[in-house]
Structures are given as C-alpha cells and as structure tokens.
PDB file of N, CA and C in Angstrom:
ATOM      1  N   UNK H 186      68.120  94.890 139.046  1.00  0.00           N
ATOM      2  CA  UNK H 186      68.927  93.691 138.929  1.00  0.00           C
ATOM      3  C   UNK H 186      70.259  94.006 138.228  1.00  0.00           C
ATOM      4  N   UNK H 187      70.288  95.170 136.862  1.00  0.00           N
ATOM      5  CA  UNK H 187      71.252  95.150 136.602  1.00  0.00           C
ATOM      6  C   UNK H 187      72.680  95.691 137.664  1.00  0.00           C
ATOM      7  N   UNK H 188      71.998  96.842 138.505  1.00  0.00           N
ATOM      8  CA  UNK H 188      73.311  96.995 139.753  1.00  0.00           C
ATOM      9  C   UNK H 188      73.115  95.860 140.603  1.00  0.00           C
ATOM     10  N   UNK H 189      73.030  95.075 140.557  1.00  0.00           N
ATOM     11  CA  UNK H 189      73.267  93.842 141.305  1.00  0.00           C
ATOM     12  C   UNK H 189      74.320  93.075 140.313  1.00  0.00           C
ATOM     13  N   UNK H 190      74.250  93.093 139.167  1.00  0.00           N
ATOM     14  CA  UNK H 190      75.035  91.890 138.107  1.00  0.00           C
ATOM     15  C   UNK H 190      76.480  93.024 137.812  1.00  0.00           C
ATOM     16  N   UNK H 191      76.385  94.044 137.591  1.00  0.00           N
ATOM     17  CA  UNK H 191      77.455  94.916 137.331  1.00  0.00           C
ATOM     18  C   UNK H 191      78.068  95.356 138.523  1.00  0.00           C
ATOM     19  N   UNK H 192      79.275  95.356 138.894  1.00  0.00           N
ATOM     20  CA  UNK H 192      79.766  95.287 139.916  1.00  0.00           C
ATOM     21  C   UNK H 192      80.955  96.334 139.358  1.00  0.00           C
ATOM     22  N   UNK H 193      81.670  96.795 140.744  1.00  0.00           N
ATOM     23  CA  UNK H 193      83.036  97.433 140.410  1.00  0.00           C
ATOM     24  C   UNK H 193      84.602  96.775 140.250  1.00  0.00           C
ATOM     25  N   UNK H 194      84.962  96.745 139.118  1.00  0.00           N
ATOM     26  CA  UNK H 194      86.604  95.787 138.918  1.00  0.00           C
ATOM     27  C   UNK H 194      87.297  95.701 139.971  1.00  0.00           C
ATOM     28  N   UNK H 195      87.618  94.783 140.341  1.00  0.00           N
ATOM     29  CA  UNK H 195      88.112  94.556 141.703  1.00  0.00           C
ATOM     30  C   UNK H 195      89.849  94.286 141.220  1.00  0.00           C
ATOM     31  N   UNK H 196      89.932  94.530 139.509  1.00  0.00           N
ATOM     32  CA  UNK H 196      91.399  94.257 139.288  1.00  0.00           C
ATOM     33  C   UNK H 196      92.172  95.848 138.766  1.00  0.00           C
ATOM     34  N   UNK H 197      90.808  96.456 138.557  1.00  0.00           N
ATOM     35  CA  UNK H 197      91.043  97.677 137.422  1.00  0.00           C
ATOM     36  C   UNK H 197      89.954  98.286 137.352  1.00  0.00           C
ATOM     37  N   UNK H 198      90.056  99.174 136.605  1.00  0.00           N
ATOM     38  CA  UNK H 198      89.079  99.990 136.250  1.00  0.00           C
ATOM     39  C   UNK H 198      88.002  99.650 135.836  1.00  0.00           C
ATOM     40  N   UNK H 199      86.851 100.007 135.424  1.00  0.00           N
ATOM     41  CA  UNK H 199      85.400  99.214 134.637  1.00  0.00           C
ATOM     42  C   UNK H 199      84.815  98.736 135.785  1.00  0.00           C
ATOM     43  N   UNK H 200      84.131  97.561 134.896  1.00  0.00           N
ATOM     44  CA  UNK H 200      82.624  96.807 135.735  1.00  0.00           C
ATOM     45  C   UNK H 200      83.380  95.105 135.861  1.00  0.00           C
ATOM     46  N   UNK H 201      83.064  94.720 136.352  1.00  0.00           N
ATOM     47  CA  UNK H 201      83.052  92.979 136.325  1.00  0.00           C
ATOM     48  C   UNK H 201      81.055  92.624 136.203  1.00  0.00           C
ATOM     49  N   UNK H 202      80.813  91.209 135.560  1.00  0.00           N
ATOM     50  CA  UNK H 202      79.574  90.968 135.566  1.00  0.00           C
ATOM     51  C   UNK H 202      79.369  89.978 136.676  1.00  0.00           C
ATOM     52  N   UNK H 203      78.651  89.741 137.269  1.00  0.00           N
ATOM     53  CA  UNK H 203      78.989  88.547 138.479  1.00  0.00           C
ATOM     54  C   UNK H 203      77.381  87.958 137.364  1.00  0.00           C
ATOM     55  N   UNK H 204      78.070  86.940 137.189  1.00  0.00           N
ATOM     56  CA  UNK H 204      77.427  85.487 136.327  1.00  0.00           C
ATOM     57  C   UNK H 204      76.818  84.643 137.190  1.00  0.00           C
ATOM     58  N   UNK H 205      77.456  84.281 138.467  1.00  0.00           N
ATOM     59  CA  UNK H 205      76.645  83.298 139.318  1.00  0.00           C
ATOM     60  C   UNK H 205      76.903  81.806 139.327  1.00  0.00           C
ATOM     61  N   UNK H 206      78.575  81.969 138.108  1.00  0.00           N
ATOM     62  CA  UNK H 206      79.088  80.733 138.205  1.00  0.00           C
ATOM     63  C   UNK H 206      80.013  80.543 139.321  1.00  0.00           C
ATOM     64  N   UNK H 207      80.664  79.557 139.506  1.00  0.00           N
ATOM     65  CA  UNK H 207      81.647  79.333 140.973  1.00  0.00           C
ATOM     66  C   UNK H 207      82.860  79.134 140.343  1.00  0.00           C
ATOM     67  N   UNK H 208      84.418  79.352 140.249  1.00  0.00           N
ATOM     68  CA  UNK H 208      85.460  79.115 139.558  1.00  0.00           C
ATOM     69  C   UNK H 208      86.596  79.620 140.542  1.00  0.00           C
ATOM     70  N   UNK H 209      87.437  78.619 140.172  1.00  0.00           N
ATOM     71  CA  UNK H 209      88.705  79.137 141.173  1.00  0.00           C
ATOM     72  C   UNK H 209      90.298  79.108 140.008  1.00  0.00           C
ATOM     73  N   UNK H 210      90.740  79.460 140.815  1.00  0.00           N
ATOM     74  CA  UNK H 210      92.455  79.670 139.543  1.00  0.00           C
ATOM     75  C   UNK H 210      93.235  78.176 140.150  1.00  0.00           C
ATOM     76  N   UNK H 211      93.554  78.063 138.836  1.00  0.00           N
ATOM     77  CA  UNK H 211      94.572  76.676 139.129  1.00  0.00           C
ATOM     78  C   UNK H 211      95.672  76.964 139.194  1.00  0.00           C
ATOM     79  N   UNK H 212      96.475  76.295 139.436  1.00  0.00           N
ATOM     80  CA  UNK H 212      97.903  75.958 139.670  1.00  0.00           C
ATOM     81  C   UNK H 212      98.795  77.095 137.860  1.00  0.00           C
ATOM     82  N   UNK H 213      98.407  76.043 136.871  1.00  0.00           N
ATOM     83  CA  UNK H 213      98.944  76.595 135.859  1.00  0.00           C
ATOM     84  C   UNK H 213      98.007  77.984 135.176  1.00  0.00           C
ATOM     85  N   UNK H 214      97.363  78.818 136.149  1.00  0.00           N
ATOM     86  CA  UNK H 214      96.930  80.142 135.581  1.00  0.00           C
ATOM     87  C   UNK H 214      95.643  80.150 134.829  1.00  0.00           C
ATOM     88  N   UNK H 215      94.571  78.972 134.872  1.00  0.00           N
ATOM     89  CA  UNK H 215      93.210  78.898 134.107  1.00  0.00           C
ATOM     90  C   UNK H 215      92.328  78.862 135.204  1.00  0.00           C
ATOM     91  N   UNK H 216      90.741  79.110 134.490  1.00  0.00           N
ATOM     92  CA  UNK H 216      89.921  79.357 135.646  1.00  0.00           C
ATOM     93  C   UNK H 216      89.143  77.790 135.415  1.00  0.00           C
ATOM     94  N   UNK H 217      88.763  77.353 136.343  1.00  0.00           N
ATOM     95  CA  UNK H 217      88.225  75.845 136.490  1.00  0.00           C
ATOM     96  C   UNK H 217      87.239  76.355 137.007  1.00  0.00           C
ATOM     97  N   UNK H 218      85.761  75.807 136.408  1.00  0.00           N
ATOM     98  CA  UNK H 218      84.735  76.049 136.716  1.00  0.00           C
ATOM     99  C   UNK H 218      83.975  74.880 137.737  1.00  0.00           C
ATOM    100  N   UNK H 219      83.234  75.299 138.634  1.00  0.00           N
ATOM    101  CA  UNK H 219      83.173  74.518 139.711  1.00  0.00           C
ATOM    102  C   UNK H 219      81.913  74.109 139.859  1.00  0.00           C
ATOM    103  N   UNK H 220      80.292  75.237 139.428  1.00  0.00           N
ATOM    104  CA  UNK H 220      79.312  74.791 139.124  1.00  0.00           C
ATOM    105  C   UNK H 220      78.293  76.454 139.135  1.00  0.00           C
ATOM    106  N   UNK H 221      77.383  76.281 139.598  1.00  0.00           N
ATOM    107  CA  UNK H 221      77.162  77.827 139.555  1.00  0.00           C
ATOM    108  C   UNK H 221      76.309  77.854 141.427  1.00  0.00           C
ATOM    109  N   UNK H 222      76.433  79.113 141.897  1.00  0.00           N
ATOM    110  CA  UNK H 222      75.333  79.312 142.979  1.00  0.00           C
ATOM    111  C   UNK H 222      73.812  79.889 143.021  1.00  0.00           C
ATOM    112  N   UNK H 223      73.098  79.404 142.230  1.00  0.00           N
ATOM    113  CA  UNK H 223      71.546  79.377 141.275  1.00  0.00           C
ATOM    114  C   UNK H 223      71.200  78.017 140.702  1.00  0.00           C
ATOM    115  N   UNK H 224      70.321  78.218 140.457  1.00  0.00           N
ATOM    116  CA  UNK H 224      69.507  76.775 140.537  1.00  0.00           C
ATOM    117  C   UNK H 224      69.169  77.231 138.666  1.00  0.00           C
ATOM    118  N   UNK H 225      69.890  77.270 138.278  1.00  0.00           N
ATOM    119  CA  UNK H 225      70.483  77.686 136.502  1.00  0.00           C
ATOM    120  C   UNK H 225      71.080  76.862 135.742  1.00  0.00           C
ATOM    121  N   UNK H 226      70.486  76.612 134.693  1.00  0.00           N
ATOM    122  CA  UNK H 226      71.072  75.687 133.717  1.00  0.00           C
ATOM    123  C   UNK H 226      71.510  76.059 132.264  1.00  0.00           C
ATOM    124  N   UNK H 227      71.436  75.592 131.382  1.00  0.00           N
ATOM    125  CA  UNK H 227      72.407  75.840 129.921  1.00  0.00           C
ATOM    126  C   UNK H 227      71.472  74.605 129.083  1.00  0.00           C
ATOM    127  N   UNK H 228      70.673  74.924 128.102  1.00  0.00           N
ATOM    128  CA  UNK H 228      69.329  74.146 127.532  1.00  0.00           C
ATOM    129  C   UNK H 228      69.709  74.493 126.017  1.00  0.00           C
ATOM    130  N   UNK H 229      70.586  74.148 125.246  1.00  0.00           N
ATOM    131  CA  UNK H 229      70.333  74.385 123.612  1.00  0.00           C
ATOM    132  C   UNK H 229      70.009  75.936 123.782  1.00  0.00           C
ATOM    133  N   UNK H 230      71.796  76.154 124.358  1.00  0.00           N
ATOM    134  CA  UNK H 230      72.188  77.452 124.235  1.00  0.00           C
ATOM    135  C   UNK H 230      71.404  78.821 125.454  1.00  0.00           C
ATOM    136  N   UNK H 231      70.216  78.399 125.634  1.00  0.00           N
ATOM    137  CA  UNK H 231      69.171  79.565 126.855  1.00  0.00           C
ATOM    138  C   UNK H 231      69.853  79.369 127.959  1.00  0.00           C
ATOM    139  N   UNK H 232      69.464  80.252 129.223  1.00  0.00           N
ATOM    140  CA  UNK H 232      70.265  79.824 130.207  1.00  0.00           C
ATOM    141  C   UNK H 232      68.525  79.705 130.604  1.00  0.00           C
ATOM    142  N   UNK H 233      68.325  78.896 131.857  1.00  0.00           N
ATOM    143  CA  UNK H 233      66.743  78.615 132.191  1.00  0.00           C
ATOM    144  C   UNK H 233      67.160  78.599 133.608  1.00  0.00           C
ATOM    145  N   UNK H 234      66.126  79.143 134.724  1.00  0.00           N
ATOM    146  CA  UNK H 234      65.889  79.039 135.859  1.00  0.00           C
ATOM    147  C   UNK H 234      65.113  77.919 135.772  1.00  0.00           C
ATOM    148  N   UNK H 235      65.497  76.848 136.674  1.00  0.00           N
ATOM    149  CA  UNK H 235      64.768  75.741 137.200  1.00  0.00           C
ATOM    150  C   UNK H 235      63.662  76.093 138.497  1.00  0.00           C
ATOM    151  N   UNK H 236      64.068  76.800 139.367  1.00  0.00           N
ATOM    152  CA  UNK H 236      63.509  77.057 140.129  1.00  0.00           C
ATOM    153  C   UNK H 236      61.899  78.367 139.568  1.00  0.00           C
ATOM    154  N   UNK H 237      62.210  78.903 138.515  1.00  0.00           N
ATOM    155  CA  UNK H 237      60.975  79.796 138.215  1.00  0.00           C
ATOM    156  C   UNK H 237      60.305  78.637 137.449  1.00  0.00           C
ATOM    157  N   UNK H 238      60.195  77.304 136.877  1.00  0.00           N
ATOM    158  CA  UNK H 238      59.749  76.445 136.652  1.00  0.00           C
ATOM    159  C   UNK H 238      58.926  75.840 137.597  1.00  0.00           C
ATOM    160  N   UNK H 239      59.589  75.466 138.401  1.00  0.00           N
ATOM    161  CA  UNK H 239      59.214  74.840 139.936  1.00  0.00           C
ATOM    162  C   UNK H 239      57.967  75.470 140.663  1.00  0.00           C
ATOM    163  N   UNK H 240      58.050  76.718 140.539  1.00  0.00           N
ATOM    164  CA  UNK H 240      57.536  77.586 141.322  1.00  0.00           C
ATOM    165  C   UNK H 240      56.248  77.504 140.491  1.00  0.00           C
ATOM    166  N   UNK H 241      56.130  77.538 139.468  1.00  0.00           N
ATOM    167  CA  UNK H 241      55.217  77.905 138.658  1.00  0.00           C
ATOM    168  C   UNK H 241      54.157  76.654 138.581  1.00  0.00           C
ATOM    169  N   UNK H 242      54.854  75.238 138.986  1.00  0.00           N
ATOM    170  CA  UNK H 242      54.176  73.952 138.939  1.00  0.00           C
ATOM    171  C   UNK H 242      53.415  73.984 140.424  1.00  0.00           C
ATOM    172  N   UNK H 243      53.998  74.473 141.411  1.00  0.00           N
ATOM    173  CA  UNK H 243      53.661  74.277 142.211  1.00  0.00           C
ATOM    174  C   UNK H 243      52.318  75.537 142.794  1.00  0.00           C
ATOM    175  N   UNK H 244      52.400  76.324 141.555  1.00  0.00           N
ATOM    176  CA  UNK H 244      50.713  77.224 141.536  1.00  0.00           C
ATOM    177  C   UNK H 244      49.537  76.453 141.136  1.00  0.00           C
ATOM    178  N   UNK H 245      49.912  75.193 140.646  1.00  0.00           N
ATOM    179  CA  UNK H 245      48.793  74.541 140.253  1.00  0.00           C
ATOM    180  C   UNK H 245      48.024  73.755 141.271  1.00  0.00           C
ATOM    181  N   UNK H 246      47.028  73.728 141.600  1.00  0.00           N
ATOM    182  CA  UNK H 246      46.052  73.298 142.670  1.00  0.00           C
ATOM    183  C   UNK H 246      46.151  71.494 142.880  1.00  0.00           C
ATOM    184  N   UNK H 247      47.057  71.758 144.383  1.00  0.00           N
ATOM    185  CA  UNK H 247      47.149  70.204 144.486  1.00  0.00           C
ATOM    186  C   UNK H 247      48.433  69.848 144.324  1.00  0.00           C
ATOM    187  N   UNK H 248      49.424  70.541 143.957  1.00  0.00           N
ATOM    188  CA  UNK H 248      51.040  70.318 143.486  1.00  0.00           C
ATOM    189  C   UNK H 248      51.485  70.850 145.300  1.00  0.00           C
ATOM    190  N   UNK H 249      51.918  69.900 145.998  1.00  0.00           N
ATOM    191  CA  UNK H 249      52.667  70.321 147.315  1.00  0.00           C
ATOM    192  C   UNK H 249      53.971  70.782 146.917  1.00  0.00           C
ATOM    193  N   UNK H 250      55.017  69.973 146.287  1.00  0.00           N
ATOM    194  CA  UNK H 250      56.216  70.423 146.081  1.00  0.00           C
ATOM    195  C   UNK H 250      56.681  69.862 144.627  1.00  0.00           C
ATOM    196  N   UNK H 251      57.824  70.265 143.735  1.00  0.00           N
ATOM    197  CA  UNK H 251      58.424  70.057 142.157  1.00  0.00           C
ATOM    198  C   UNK H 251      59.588  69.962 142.199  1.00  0.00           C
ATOM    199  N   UNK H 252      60.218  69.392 141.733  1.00  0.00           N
ATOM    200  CA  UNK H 252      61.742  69.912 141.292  1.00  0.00           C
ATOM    201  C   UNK H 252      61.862  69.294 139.433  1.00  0.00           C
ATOM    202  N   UNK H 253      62.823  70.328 139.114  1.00  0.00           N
ATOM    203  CA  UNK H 253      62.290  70.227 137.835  1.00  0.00           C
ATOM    204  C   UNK H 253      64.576  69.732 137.419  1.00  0.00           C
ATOM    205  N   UNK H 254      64.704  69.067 136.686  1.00  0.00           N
ATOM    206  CA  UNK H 254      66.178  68.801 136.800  1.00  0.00           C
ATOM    207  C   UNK H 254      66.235  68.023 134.837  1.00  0.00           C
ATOM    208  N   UNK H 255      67.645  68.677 134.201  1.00  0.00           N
ATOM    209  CA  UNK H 255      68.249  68.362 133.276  1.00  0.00           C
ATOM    210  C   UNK H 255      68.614  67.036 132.530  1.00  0.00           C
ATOM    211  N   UNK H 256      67.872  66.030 132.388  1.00  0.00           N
ATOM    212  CA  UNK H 256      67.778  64.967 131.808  1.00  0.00           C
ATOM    213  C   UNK H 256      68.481  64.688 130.219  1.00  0.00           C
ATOM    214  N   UNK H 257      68.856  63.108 130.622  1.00  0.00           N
ATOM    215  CA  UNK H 257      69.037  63.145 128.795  1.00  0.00           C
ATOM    216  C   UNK H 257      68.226  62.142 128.695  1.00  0.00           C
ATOM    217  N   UNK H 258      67.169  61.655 127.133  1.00  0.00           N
ATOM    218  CA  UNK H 258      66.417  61.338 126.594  1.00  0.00           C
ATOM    219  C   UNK H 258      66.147  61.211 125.409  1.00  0.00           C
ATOM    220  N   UNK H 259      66.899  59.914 124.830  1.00  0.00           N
ATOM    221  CA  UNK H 259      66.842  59.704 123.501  1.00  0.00           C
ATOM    222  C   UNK H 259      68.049  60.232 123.037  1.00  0.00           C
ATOM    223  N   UNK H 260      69.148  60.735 123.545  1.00  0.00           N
ATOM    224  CA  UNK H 260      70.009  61.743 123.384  1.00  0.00           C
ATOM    225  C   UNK H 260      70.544  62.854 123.096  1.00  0.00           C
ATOM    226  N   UNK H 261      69.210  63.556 123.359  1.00  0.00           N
ATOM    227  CA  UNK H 261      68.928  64.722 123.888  1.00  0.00           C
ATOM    228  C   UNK H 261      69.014  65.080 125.235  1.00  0.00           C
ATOM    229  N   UNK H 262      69.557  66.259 125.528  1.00  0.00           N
ATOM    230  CA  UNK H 262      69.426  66.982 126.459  1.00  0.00           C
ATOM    231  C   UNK H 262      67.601  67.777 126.924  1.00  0.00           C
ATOM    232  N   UNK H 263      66.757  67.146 128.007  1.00  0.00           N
ATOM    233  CA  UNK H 263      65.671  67.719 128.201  1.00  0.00           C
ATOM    234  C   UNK H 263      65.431  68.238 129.400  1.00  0.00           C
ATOM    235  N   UNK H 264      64.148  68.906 129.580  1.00  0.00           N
ATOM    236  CA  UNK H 264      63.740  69.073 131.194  1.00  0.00           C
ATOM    237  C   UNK H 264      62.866  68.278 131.312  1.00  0.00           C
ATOM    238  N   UNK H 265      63.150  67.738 132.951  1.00  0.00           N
ATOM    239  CA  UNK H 265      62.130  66.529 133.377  1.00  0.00           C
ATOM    240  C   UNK H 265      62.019  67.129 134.789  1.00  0.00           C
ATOM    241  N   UNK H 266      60.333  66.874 134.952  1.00  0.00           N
ATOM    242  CA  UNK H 266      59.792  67.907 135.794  1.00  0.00           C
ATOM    243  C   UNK H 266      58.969  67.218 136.807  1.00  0.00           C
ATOM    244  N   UNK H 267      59.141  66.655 138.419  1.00  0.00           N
ATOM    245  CA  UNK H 267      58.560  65.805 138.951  1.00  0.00           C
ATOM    246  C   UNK H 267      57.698  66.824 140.321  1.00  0.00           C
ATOM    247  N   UNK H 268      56.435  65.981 140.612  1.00  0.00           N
ATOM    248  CA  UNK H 268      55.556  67.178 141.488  1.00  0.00           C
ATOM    249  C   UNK H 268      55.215  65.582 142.316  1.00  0.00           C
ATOM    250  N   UNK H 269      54.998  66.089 143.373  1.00  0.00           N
ATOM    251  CA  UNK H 269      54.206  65.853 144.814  1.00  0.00           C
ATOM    252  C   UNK H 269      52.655  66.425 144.722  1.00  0.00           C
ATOM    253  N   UNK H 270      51.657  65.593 144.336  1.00  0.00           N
ATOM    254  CA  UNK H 270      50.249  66.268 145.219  1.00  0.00           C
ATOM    255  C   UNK H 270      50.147  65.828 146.872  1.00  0.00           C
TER     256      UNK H 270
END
C-alpha cells in the first residue's frame, strides 16, 4: 500500500503522498478542497473507513446490507450505523 500512497513529484524531485482527497487550484492560487474519493472520514482527529465498518456489520448473520454515515448528536460529532436484515 505504501507504493501505492507514495508516488513520484510530478512538480520536482521527491515523492508526493496521494491522500485520496479531491482539490482543485483557484483563481487566486489556493487549493479548495472538494471532498475525498473513499468512503473516509475525520472522527475527533482519526481518519475512519466507513466502508471497513459496513463490511464488518454486514458479517453478522442476517445483516443484507449497512451504511454506516457521520452524524451529529447532542452536539457531537458521531457514527450512526443503519443495517437491512
């Protein structure tokens, strides 16, 4: 995985990391972030796969399908995790 995330500088010399976020250049020279291409979130700082969540609900006997998605609650930021038998 790591030669998959380390890549060759496409400006210079070195590595670039490919993160898996989406971002394009604006007008006045900043990068605007657009969302990511992974099913990845940002939880009190962790980054968390939603989908290795998902997957994992849906090993349980009787779970057809999950999706598991970033909620707020009480005003908190949580995971809220819904299944299909």
């Amino acid at each position: 995985m790591t030669k998959e995330k380390f890549l060759p500088n496409a400006f210079g010399p070195g590595k670039m990391y490919k993160s898996g976020d989406i971002g394009k250049w604006t007008f006045d020279g900043k990068v605007q972030c657009l969302g990511r291409i992974d099913n990845q979130i940002k939880l009190r700082g962790l980054r968390i796969e939603l989908g290795e969540i998902e997957r994992k609900m849906e090993s349980i006997s009787g779970v057809i399908s999950s999706i598991v998605n970033k909620v707020e609650h009480d005003g908190k930021e949580v995971l809220c995790g819904y299944y299909v038998l």
